[in-house]
Amino acid sequence: MRPTGAMHLGHFFGALKNWVKLQDDYETFYMVADWHAMTTSYDDTSGFSDAAYEMLFDWLACGIDPGRSCIFKQSDIPSHAELFLIFSMITPLGWLMRCPTYKEQLREIKNHDINMFGFLGYPVLQAADILIYKADCVPVGEDQLPHLEITREIARRFNHLYKEVFPEPKALLTKSPKLLGTDGRKMSKSYNNAVNLTDDEKTILKKINSMITDPARIHPSDPGHPDVCSVFQYRKAVNTEKSAEIEGACRRAEIGCVQCKKMLAEEISAVLAPLQDKRKKSKKKDVTDILTEGKKKAGAIAAVTLEEARKAINL
Ligand code: SF4
C-alpha cells in the first residue's frame, strides 16, 4: 500500500479487514510502497515518512500483527530495484501501454505530468515486489487483476527465457464492497470525501449527513430505493446483519433518511472506537522497530531470490 497517511473506511473495508484475516491462513508480507508513491508524487516527497507512520499506526490498530506478518518498507530492500531492472529488460512496452489503469490514470490525473518512465513501468516494479518473495497469492480487488496478470506474464517470460525461478502468483480476490466517497466520487483524501479511521463521532455524523441518498425520495413518506443510495452501501459494509431490516424499512417508508444516517454514523463510530483506542497507544519507536525487523526478514528472503535470478541469467 502506498504511504497515503491515515487510512479511511475504503481502506478498512476494501483491504485491511481482509489482510487481518489472511494472517490466520497464510505467511503474509505487507509492504509500505514508497517507491510506488513516487510514480505519481515524484515532485513532492516531503510527507512520505510521516504518511508511512500514520498508515502503519492504522494497520496495527486494525489488527495487522507484526508477530505474524512481515511488515516492511519497499525502499529498505534495494533488491526490489535490481529485480525491477532485470524484469524491465524482458517486458515488452506493449504490455505496459495496454494496461487499463495506465490509460485511465493518464486520462484522470490532470493536475501534474505523470508521463514518466517510472509511471509506465509501475507494473514491472510491482512484479518485482511480488516475485522476489515467490508469493503464491496476492490479495487484490478486481481492478488490479490486469496488473497481476502482467506479473504472471513476466514470471512466465523469465522462466521461459532463462530458468524456472518464479512461481506464477494467483489472485486472492477480495469480496469486499467498494465504498465511494461521501460525494459519490472515488473515496480519496485528496477529494476530501473520506470518512477517516481517526474521525470522531461528530465528524462522522457530519460527513454521513452530507451524503446524497435516493434522489427519488423527496419526502419521508416516499418509499426509498436502497440499491441506489450510497448511505446504504456504507450500511452493508458496516453492519450486514442490520442491512436487511433497514432495506425493508426504507422500501416501506418506515424509516427516514435523517434517522437512517444517524444510526449509520453511530455504528461506524462503534466500529472505529476500539481501533482509535489502540491507535492512541501506538508509539513511533515501536513502528520503527517493526520496520527494522521487517527489513531484516524481507531483505534476507529477497537476497536469496535475487541471487537465484542472477545465476539464471548468468550475471
Ligand atoms: S432510508 Fe437510508 S437507505 Fe433509505 S434512502 Fe434514506 S438513507 Fe438511503
PDB file of N, CA and C in Angstrom, residues 48-137:
ATOM      1  N   PHE A  48       6.273  11.722   2.779  1.00  0.00           N
ATOM      2  CA  PHE A  48       6.256  10.261   2.698  1.00  0.00           C
ATOM      3  C   PHE A  48       6.506   9.576   4.037  1.00  0.00           C
ATOM      4  N   SER A  49       7.516  10.068   4.771  1.00  0.00           N
ATOM      5  CA  SER A  49       7.900   9.376   6.000  1.00  0.00           C
ATOM      6  C   SER A  49       6.780   9.460   7.044  1.00  0.00           C
ATOM      7  N   ASP A  50       6.268  10.661   7.261  1.00  0.00           N
ATOM      8  CA  ASP A  50       5.176  10.818   8.237  1.00  0.00           C
ATOM      9  C   ASP A  50       3.950  10.015   7.800  1.00  0.00           C
ATOM     10  N   ALA A  51       3.668  10.051   6.503  1.00  0.00           N
ATOM     11  CA  ALA A  51       2.491   9.331   5.994  1.00  0.00           C
ATOM     12  C   ALA A  51       2.638   7.830   6.236  1.00  0.00           C
ATOM     13  N   ALA A  52       3.869   7.335   6.098  1.00  0.00           N
ATOM     14  CA  ALA A  52       4.092   5.900   6.330  1.00  0.00           C
ATOM     15  C   ALA A  52       3.796   5.555   7.787  1.00  0.00           C
ATOM     16  N   TYR A  53       4.253   6.406   8.704  1.00  0.00           N
ATOM     17  CA  TYR A  53       3.987   6.130  10.129  1.00  0.00           C
ATOM     18  C   TYR A  53       2.493   6.166  10.419  1.00  0.00           C
ATOM     19  N   GLU A  54       1.810   7.182   9.890  1.00  0.00           N
ATOM     20  CA  GLU A  54       0.363   7.291  10.124  1.00  0.00           C
ATOM     21  C   GLU A  54      -0.357   6.047   9.599  1.00  0.00           C
ATOM     22  N   MET A  55       0.066   5.616   8.425  1.00  0.00           N
ATOM     23  CA  MET A  55      -0.563   4.442   7.824  1.00  0.00           C
ATOM     24  C   MET A  55      -0.304   3.198   8.682  1.00  0.00           C
ATOM     25  N   LEU A  56       0.925   3.081   9.143  1.00  0.00           N
ATOM     26  CA  LEU A  56       1.260   1.898   9.952  1.00  0.00           C
ATOM     27  C   LEU A  56       0.530   1.903  11.295  1.00  0.00           C
ATOM     28  N   PHE A  57       0.328   3.065  11.864  1.00  0.00           N
ATOM     29  CA  PHE A  57      -0.465   3.130  13.105  1.00  0.00           C
ATOM     30  C   PHE A  57      -1.846   2.516  12.850  1.00  0.00           C
ATOM     31  N   ASP A  58      -2.413   2.848  11.698  1.00  0.00           N
ATOM     32  CA  ASP A  58      -3.739   2.309  11.382  1.00  0.00           C
ATOM     33  C   ASP A  58      -3.695   0.812  11.106  1.00  0.00           C
ATOM     34  N   TRP A  59      -2.675   0.371  10.388  1.00  0.00           N
ATOM     35  CA  TRP A  59      -2.554  -1.077  10.127  1.00  0.00           C
ATOM     36  C   TRP A  59      -2.555  -1.841  11.450  1.00  0.00           C
ATOM     37  N   LEU A  60      -1.729  -1.365  12.372  1.00  0.00           N
ATOM     38  CA  LEU A  60      -1.597  -2.068  13.656  1.00  0.00           C
ATOM     39  C   LEU A  60      -2.909  -1.999  14.431  1.00  0.00           C
ATOM     40  N   ALA A  61      -3.546  -0.821  14.399  1.00  0.00           N
ATOM     41  CA  ALA A  61      -4.819  -0.663  15.121  1.00  0.00           C
ATOM     42  C   ALA A  61      -5.880  -1.603  14.562  1.00  0.00           C
ATOM     43  N   CYS A  62      -5.835  -1.850  13.253  1.00  0.00           N
ATOM     44  CA  CYS A  62      -6.834  -2.722  12.622  1.00  0.00           C
ATOM     45  C   CYS A  62      -6.555  -4.200  12.885  1.00  0.00           C
ATOM     46  N   GLY A  63      -5.338  -4.505  13.301  1.00  0.00           N
ATOM     47  CA  GLY A  63      -5.048  -5.907  13.640  1.00  0.00           C
ATOM     48  C   GLY A  63      -3.954  -6.553  12.816  1.00  0.00           C
ATOM     49  N   ILE A  64      -3.260  -5.786  11.980  1.00  0.00           N
ATOM     50  CA  ILE A  64      -2.086  -6.359  11.319  1.00  0.00           C
ATOM     51  C   ILE A  64      -1.053  -6.582  12.431  1.00  0.00           C
ATOM     52  N   ASP A  65      -0.613  -7.818  12.524  1.00  0.00           N
ATOM     53  CA  ASP A  65       0.153  -8.240  13.686  1.00  0.00           C
ATOM     54  C   ASP A  65       1.619  -8.484  13.299  1.00  0.00           C
ATOM     55  N   PRO A  66       2.531  -7.657  13.782  1.00  0.00           N
ATOM     56  CA  PRO A  66       3.940  -7.835  13.399  1.00  0.00           C
ATOM     57  C   PRO A  66       4.515  -9.167  13.878  1.00  0.00           C
ATOM     58  N   GLY A  67       3.831  -9.816  14.824  1.00  0.00           N
ATOM     59  CA  GLY A  67       4.280 -11.144  15.277  1.00  0.00           C
ATOM     60  C   GLY A  67       3.982 -12.208  14.232  1.00  0.00           C
ATOM     61  N   ARG A  68       2.998 -11.939  13.368  1.00  0.00           N
ATOM     62  CA  ARG A  68       2.609 -12.951  12.374  1.00  0.00           C
ATOM     63  C   ARG A  68       2.896 -12.512  10.945  1.00  0.00           C
ATOM     64  N   SER A  69       2.982 -11.201  10.722  1.00  0.00           N
ATOM     65  CA  SER A  69       3.201 -10.695   9.360  1.00  0.00           C
ATOM     66  C   SER A  69       4.545  -9.993   9.272  1.00  0.00           C
ATOM     67  N   CYS A  70       5.134 -10.064   8.084  1.00  0.00           N
ATOM     68  CA  CYS A  70       6.372  -9.302   7.860  1.00  0.00           C
ATOM     69  C   CYS A  70       5.955  -7.932   7.303  1.00  0.00           C
ATOM     70  N   ILE A  71       6.263  -6.889   8.070  1.00  0.00           N
ATOM     71  CA  ILE A  71       5.870  -5.530   7.673  1.00  0.00           C
ATOM     72  C   ILE A  71       7.151  -4.765   7.328  1.00  0.00           C
ATOM     73  N   PHE A  72       7.233  -4.271   6.125  1.00  0.00           N
ATOM     74  CA  PHE A  72       8.486  -3.618   5.729  1.00  0.00           C
ATOM     75  C   PHE A  72       8.227  -2.494   4.739  1.00  0.00           C
ATOM     76  N   LYS A  73       9.302  -1.699   4.531  1.00  0.00           N
ATOM     77  CA  LYS A  73       9.205  -0.577   3.604  1.00  0.00           C
ATOM     78  C   LYS A  73       9.965  -0.948   2.333  1.00  0.00           C
ATOM     79  N   GLN A  74       9.336  -0.708   1.209  1.00  0.00           N
ATOM     80  CA  GLN A  74       9.910  -1.089  -0.095  1.00  0.00           C
ATOM     81  C   GLN A  74      11.322  -0.534  -0.279  1.00  0.00           C
ATOM     82  N   SER A  75      11.516   0.747   0.027  1.00  0.00           N
ATOM     83  CA  SER A  75      12.819   1.368  -0.240  1.00  0.00           C
ATOM     84  C   SER A  75      13.913   0.856   0.709  1.00  0.00           C
ATOM     85  N   ASP A  76      13.522   0.092   1.736  1.00  0.00           N
ATOM     86  CA  ASP A  76      14.520  -0.531   2.619  1.00  0.00           C
ATOM     87  C   ASP A  76      15.137  -1.773   1.987  1.00  0.00           C
ATOM     88  N   ILE A  77      14.538  -2.264   0.906  1.00  0.00           N
ATOM     89  CA  ILE A  77      15.007  -3.527   0.307  1.00  0.00           C
ATOM     90  C   ILE A  77      15.444  -3.243  -1.138  1.00  0.00           C
ATOM     91  N   PRO A  78      16.699  -2.819  -1.345  1.00  0.00           N
ATOM     92  CA  PRO A  78      17.133  -2.447  -2.697  1.00  0.00           C
ATOM     93  C   PRO A  78      17.044  -3.593  -3.714  1.00  0.00           C
ATOM     94  N   SER A  79      16.968  -4.838  -3.242  1.00  0.00           N
ATOM     95  CA  SER A  79      16.857  -5.971  -4.188  1.00  0.00           C
ATOM     96  C   SER A  79      15.633  -5.832  -5.086  1.00  0.00           C
ATOM     97  N   HIS A  80      14.571  -5.198  -4.574  1.00  0.00           N
ATOM     98  CA  HIS A  80      13.374  -4.981  -5.419  1.00  0.00           C
ATOM     99  C   HIS A  80      13.770  -4.199  -6.673  1.00  0.00           C
ATOM    100  N   ALA A  81      14.643  -3.198  -6.462  1.00  0.00           N
ATOM    101  CA  ALA A  81      15.012  -2.322  -7.585  1.00  0.00           C
ATOM    102  C   ALA A  81      15.851  -3.088  -8.606  1.00  0.00           C
ATOM    103  N   GLU A  82      16.706  -3.975  -8.123  1.00  0.00           N
ATOM    104  CA  GLU A  82      17.543  -4.723  -9.075  1.00  0.00           C
ATOM    105  C   GLU A  82      16.694  -5.712  -9.875  1.00  0.00           C
ATOM    106  N   LEU A  83      15.760  -6.354  -9.189  1.00  0.00           N
ATOM    107  CA  LEU A  83      14.897  -7.298  -9.918  1.00  0.00           C
ATOM    108  C   LEU A  83      14.013  -6.541 -10.913  1.00  0.00           C
ATOM    109  N   PHE A  84      13.582  -5.363 -10.524  1.00  0.00           N
ATOM    110  CA  PHE A  84      12.797  -4.496 -11.428  1.00  0.00           C
ATOM    111  C   PHE A  84      13.602  -4.205 -12.691  1.00  0.00           C
ATOM    112  N   LEU A  85      14.888  -3.899 -12.502  1.00  0.00           N
ATOM    113  CA  LEU A  85      15.755  -3.599 -13.647  1.00  0.00           C
ATOM    114  C   LEU A  85      15.855  -4.823 -14.574  1.00  0.00           C
ATOM    115  N   ILE A  86      16.051  -5.973 -13.965  1.00  0.00           N
ATOM    116  CA  ILE A  86      16.164  -7.202 -14.774  1.00  0.00           C
ATOM    117  C   ILE A  86      14.854  -7.444 -15.538  1.00  0.00           C
ATOM    118  N   PHE A  87      13.736  -7.329 -14.823  1.00  0.00           N
ATOM    119  CA  PHE A  87      12.440  -7.556 -15.479  1.00  0.00           C
ATOM    120  C   PHE A  87      12.178  -6.527 -16.580  1.00  0.00           C
ATOM    121  N   SER A  88      12.662  -5.306 -16.368  1.00  0.00           N
ATOM    122  CA  SER A  88      12.380  -4.265 -17.361  1.00  0.00           C
ATOM    123  C   SER A  88      13.082  -4.574 -18.693  1.00  0.00           C
ATOM    124  N   MET A  89      14.119  -5.414 -18.648  1.00  0.00           N
ATOM    125  CA  MET A  89      14.810  -5.810 -19.889  1.00  0.00           C
ATOM    126  C   MET A  89      13.980  -6.781 -20.720  1.00  0.00           C
ATOM    127  N   ILE A  90      13.035  -7.463 -20.080  1.00  0.00           N
ATOM    128  CA  ILE A  90      12.311  -8.523 -20.809  1.00  0.00           C
ATOM    129  C   ILE A  90      10.803  -8.235 -20.925  1.00  0.00           C
ATOM    130  N   THR A  91      10.402  -7.031 -20.499  1.00  0.00           N
ATOM    131  CA  THR A  91       8.968  -6.708 -20.550  1.00  0.00           C
ATOM    132  C   THR A  91       8.659  -5.865 -21.785  1.00  0.00           C
ATOM    133  N   PRO A  92       7.890  -6.397 -22.717  1.00  0.00           N
ATOM    134  CA  PRO A  92       7.548  -5.602 -23.911  1.00  0.00           C
ATOM    135  C   PRO A  92       6.742  -4.350 -23.536  1.00  0.00           C
ATOM    136  N   LEU A  93       7.044  -3.258 -24.191  1.00  0.00           N
ATOM    137  CA  LEU A  93       6.349  -1.998 -23.907  1.00  0.00           C
ATOM    138  C   LEU A  93       4.834  -2.119 -24.087  1.00  0.00           C
ATOM    139  N   GLY A  94       4.435  -2.940 -25.080  1.00  0.00           N
ATOM    140  CA  GLY A  94       3.005  -3.088 -25.372  1.00  0.00           C
ATOM    141  C   GLY A  94       2.220  -3.559 -24.156  1.00  0.00           C
ATOM    142  N   TRP A  95       2.808  -4.478 -23.364  1.00  0.00           N
ATOM    143  CA  TRP A  95       2.104  -4.988 -22.182  1.00  0.00           C
ATOM    144  C   TRP A  95       1.762  -3.833 -21.234  1.00  0.00           C
ATOM    145  N   LEU A  96       2.709  -2.902 -21.112  1.00  0.00           N
ATOM    146  CA  LEU A  96       2.520  -1.802 -20.151  1.00  0.00           C
ATOM    147  C   LEU A  96       1.558  -0.753 -20.707  1.00  0.00           C
ATOM    148  N   MET A  97       1.697  -0.487 -21.986  1.00  0.00           N
ATOM    149  CA  MET A  97       0.865   0.562 -22.574  1.00  0.00           C
ATOM    150  C   MET A  97      -0.595   0.155 -22.685  1.00  0.00           C
ATOM    151  N   ARG A  98      -0.823  -1.171 -22.744  1.00  0.00           N
ATOM    152  CA  ARG A  98      -2.207  -1.660 -22.832  1.00  0.00           C
ATOM    153  C   ARG A  98      -2.890  -1.731 -21.471  1.00  0.00           C
ATOM    154  N   CYS A  99      -2.108  -1.603 -20.405  1.00  0.00           N
ATOM    155  CA  CYS A  99      -2.647  -1.774 -19.057  1.00  0.00           C
ATOM    156  C   CYS A  99      -3.774  -0.745 -18.796  1.00  0.00           C
ATOM    157  N   PRO A 100      -4.989  -1.212 -18.461  1.00  0.00           N
ATOM    158  CA  PRO A 100      -6.117  -0.269 -18.337  1.00  0.00           C
ATOM    159  C   PRO A 100      -5.886   0.828 -17.296  1.00  0.00           C
ATOM    160  N   THR A 101      -5.229   0.504 -16.163  1.00  0.00           N
ATOM    161  CA  THR A 101      -5.044   1.545 -15.137  1.00  0.00           C
ATOM    162  C   THR A 101      -4.070   2.615 -15.623  1.00  0.00           C
ATOM    163  N   TYR A 102      -3.125   2.231 -16.465  1.00  0.00           N
ATOM    164  CA  TYR A 102      -2.175   3.211 -17.012  1.00  0.00           C
ATOM    165  C   TYR A 102      -2.938   4.234 -17.850  1.00  0.00           C
ATOM    166  N   LYS A 103      -3.784   3.717 -18.743  1.00  0.00           N
ATOM    167  CA  LYS A 103      -4.533   4.619 -19.626  1.00  0.00           C
ATOM    168  C   LYS A 103      -5.508   5.478 -18.817  1.00  0.00           C
ATOM    169  N   GLU A 104      -6.144   4.838 -17.838  1.00  0.00           N
ATOM    170  CA  GLU A 104      -7.141   5.547 -17.031  1.00  0.00           C
ATOM    171  C   GLU A 104      -6.498   6.686 -16.230  1.00  0.00           C
ATOM    172  N   GLN A 105      -5.356   6.391 -15.600  1.00  0.00           N
ATOM    173  CA  GLN A 105      -4.722   7.436 -14.780  1.00  0.00           C
ATOM    174  C   GLN A 105      -4.159   8.567 -15.632  1.00  0.00           C
ATOM    175  N   LEU A 106      -3.640   8.219 -16.801  1.00  0.00           N
ATOM    176  CA  LEU A 106      -3.149   9.282 -17.697  1.00  0.00           C
ATOM    177  C   LEU A 106      -4.287  10.242 -18.044  1.00  0.00           C
ATOM    178  N   ARG A 107      -5.480   9.650 -18.218  1.00  0.00           N
ATOM    179  CA  ARG A 107      -6.664  10.440 -18.547  1.00  0.00           C
ATOM    180  C   ARG A 107      -7.110  11.278 -17.348  1.00  0.00           C
ATOM    181  N   GLU A 108      -7.082  10.646 -16.152  1.00  0.00           N
ATOM    182  CA  GLU A 108      -7.694  11.295 -14.984  1.00  0.00           C
ATOM    183  C   GLU A 108      -6.804  12.273 -14.244  1.00  0.00           C
ATOM    184  N   ILE A 109      -5.500  11.981 -14.159  1.00  0.00           N
ATOM    185  CA  ILE A 109      -4.630  12.874 -13.388  1.00  0.00           C
ATOM    186  C   ILE A 109      -4.213  14.030 -14.284  1.00  0.00           C
ATOM    187  N   LYS A 110      -4.862  15.161 -14.052  1.00  0.00           N
ATOM    188  CA  LYS A 110      -4.659  16.301 -14.954  1.00  0.00           C
ATOM    189  C   LYS A 110      -3.749  17.352 -14.316  1.00  0.00           C
ATOM    190  N   ASN A 111      -3.689  17.340 -12.958  1.00  0.00           N
ATOM    191  CA  ASN A 111      -3.019  18.471 -12.308  1.00  0.00           C
ATOM    192  C   ASN A 111      -1.494  18.430 -12.369  1.00  0.00           C
ATOM    193  N   HIS A 112      -0.908  17.263 -12.659  1.00  0.00           N
ATOM    194  CA  HIS A 112       0.520  17.284 -12.935  1.00  0.00           C
ATOM    195  C   HIS A 112       0.937  16.171 -13.879  1.00  0.00           C
ATOM    196  N   ASP A 113       2.113  16.353 -14.446  1.00  0.00           N
ATOM    197  CA  ASP A 113       2.562  15.479 -15.522  1.00  0.00           C
ATOM    198  C   ASP A 113       3.079  14.147 -14.965  1.00  0.00           C
ATOM    199  N   ILE A 114       2.350  13.068 -15.254  1.00  0.00           N
ATOM    200  CA  ILE A 114       2.812  11.759 -14.775  1.00  0.00           C
ATOM    201  C   ILE A 114       3.352  10.916 -15.931  1.00  0.00           C
ATOM    202  N   ASN A 115       3.528  11.564 -17.075  1.00  0.00           N
ATOM    203  CA  ASN A 115       4.012  10.843 -18.240  1.00  0.00           C
ATOM    204  C   ASN A 115       5.499  10.542 -18.114  1.00  0.00           C
ATOM    205  N   MET A 116       5.832   9.672 -17.188  1.00  0.00           N
ATOM    206  CA  MET A 116       7.228   9.374 -16.866  1.00  0.00           C
ATOM    207  C   MET A 116       7.487   7.884 -17.093  1.00  0.00           C
ATOM    208  N   PHE A 117       8.771   7.583 -17.265  1.00  0.00           N
ATOM    209  CA  PHE A 117       9.181   6.191 -17.436  1.00  0.00           C
ATOM    210  C   PHE A 117       8.764   5.346 -16.222  1.00  0.00           C
ATOM    211  N   GLY A 118       8.976   5.901 -15.018  1.00  0.00           N
ATOM    212  CA  GLY A 118       8.651   5.173 -13.790  1.00  0.00           C
ATOM    213  C   GLY A 118       7.170   4.845 -13.699  1.00  0.00           C
ATOM    214  N   PHE A 119       6.347   5.750 -14.167  1.00  0.00           N
ATOM    215  CA  PHE A 119       4.899   5.530 -14.095  1.00  0.00           C
ATOM    216  C   PHE A 119       4.477   4.426 -15.066  1.00  0.00           C
ATOM    217  N   LEU A 120       5.056   4.445 -16.248  1.00  0.00           N
ATOM    218  CA  LEU A 120       4.752   3.389 -17.220  1.00  0.00           C
ATOM    219  C   LEU A 120       5.228   2.034 -16.692  1.00  0.00           C
ATOM    220  N   GLY A 121       6.391   2.055 -16.028  1.00  0.00           N
ATOM    221  CA  GLY A 121       6.993   0.797 -15.560  1.00  0.00           C
ATOM    222  C   GLY A 121       6.470   0.314 -14.216  1.00  0.00           C
ATOM    223  N   TYR A 122       5.503   1.027 -13.664  1.00  0.00           N
ATOM    224  CA  TYR A 122       4.932   0.690 -12.364  1.00  0.00           C
ATOM    225  C   TYR A 122       4.589  -0.809 -12.221  1.00  0.00           C
ATOM    226  N   PRO A 123       3.896  -1.408 -13.212  1.00  0.00           N
ATOM    227  CA  PRO A 123       3.569  -2.838 -13.040  1.00  0.00           C
ATOM    228  C   PRO A 123       4.804  -3.741 -13.028  1.00  0.00           C
ATOM    229  N   VAL A 124       5.909  -3.285 -13.608  1.00  0.00           N
ATOM    230  CA  VAL A 124       7.128  -4.104 -13.601  1.00  0.00           C
ATOM    231  C   VAL A 124       7.737  -4.095 -12.191  1.00  0.00           C
ATOM    232  N   LEU A 125       7.717  -2.922 -11.564  1.00  0.00           N
ATOM    233  CA  LEU A 125       8.187  -2.835 -10.177  1.00  0.00           C
ATOM    234  C   LEU A 125       7.282  -3.675  -9.278  1.00  0.00           C
ATOM    235  N   GLN A 126       5.999  -3.618  -9.559  1.00  0.00           N
ATOM    236  CA  GLN A 126       5.060  -4.411  -8.769  1.00  0.00           C
ATOM    237  C   GLN A 126       5.352  -5.920  -8.934  1.00  0.00           C
ATOM    238  N   ALA A 127       5.708  -6.310 -10.149  1.00  0.00           N
ATOM    239  CA  ALA A 127       6.062  -7.720 -10.386  1.00  0.00           C
ATOM    240  C   ALA A 127       7.284  -8.101  -9.547  1.00  0.00           C
ATOM    241  N   ALA A 128       8.252  -7.188  -9.498  1.00  0.00           N
ATOM    242  CA  ALA A 128       9.451  -7.456  -8.685  1.00  0.00           C
ATOM    243  C   ALA A 128       9.072  -7.571  -7.209  1.00  0.00           C
ATOM    244  N   ASP A 129       8.188  -6.674  -6.750  1.00  0.00           N
ATOM    245  CA  ASP A 129       7.753  -6.703  -5.339  1.00  0.00           C
ATOM    246  C   ASP A 129       7.143  -8.053  -4.965  1.00  0.00           C
ATOM    247  N   ILE A 130       6.392  -8.597  -5.889  1.00  0.00           N
ATOM    248  CA  ILE A 130       5.664  -9.846  -5.606  1.00  0.00           C
ATOM    249  C   ILE A 130       6.581 -11.060  -5.787  1.00  0.00           C
ATOM    250  N   LEU A 131       7.283 -11.078  -6.922  1.00  0.00           N
ATOM    251  CA  LEU A 131       8.023 -12.289  -7.281  1.00  0.00           C
ATOM    252  C   LEU A 131       9.282 -12.473  -6.448  1.00  0.00           C
ATOM    253  N   ILE A 132       9.799 -11.388  -5.900  1.00  0.00           N
ATOM    254  CA  ILE A 132      11.032 -11.522  -5.101  1.00  0.00           C
ATOM    255  C   ILE A 132      10.768 -12.336  -3.824  1.00  0.00           C
ATOM    256  N   TYR A 133       9.501 -12.423  -3.433  1.00  0.00           N
ATOM    257  CA  TYR A 133       9.146 -13.283  -2.281  1.00  0.00           C
ATOM    258  C   TYR A 133       8.523 -14.601  -2.739  1.00  0.00           C
ATOM    259  N   LYS A 134       8.557 -14.834  -4.055  1.00  0.00           N
ATOM    260  CA  LYS A 134       7.943 -16.034  -4.642  1.00  0.00           C
ATOM    261  C   LYS A 134       6.530 -16.231  -4.089  1.00  0.00           C
ATOM    262  N   ALA A 135       5.787 -15.158  -4.083  1.00  0.00           N
ATOM    263  CA  ALA A 135       4.443 -15.197  -3.491  1.00  0.00           C
ATOM    264  C   ALA A 135       3.535 -16.169  -4.245  1.00  0.00           C
ATOM    265  N   ASP A 136       2.764 -16.953  -3.499  1.00  0.00           N
ATOM    266  CA  ASP A 136       1.780 -17.847  -4.113  1.00  0.00           C
ATOM    267  C   ASP A 136       0.517 -17.076  -4.466  1.00  0.00           C
ATOM    268  N   CYS A 137       0.163 -16.134  -3.617  1.00  0.00           N
ATOM    269  CA  CYS A 137      -1.109 -15.428  -3.781  1.00  0.00           C
ATOM    270  C   CYS A 137      -0.922 -13.939  -3.492  1.00  0.00           C
TER     271      CYS A 137
END
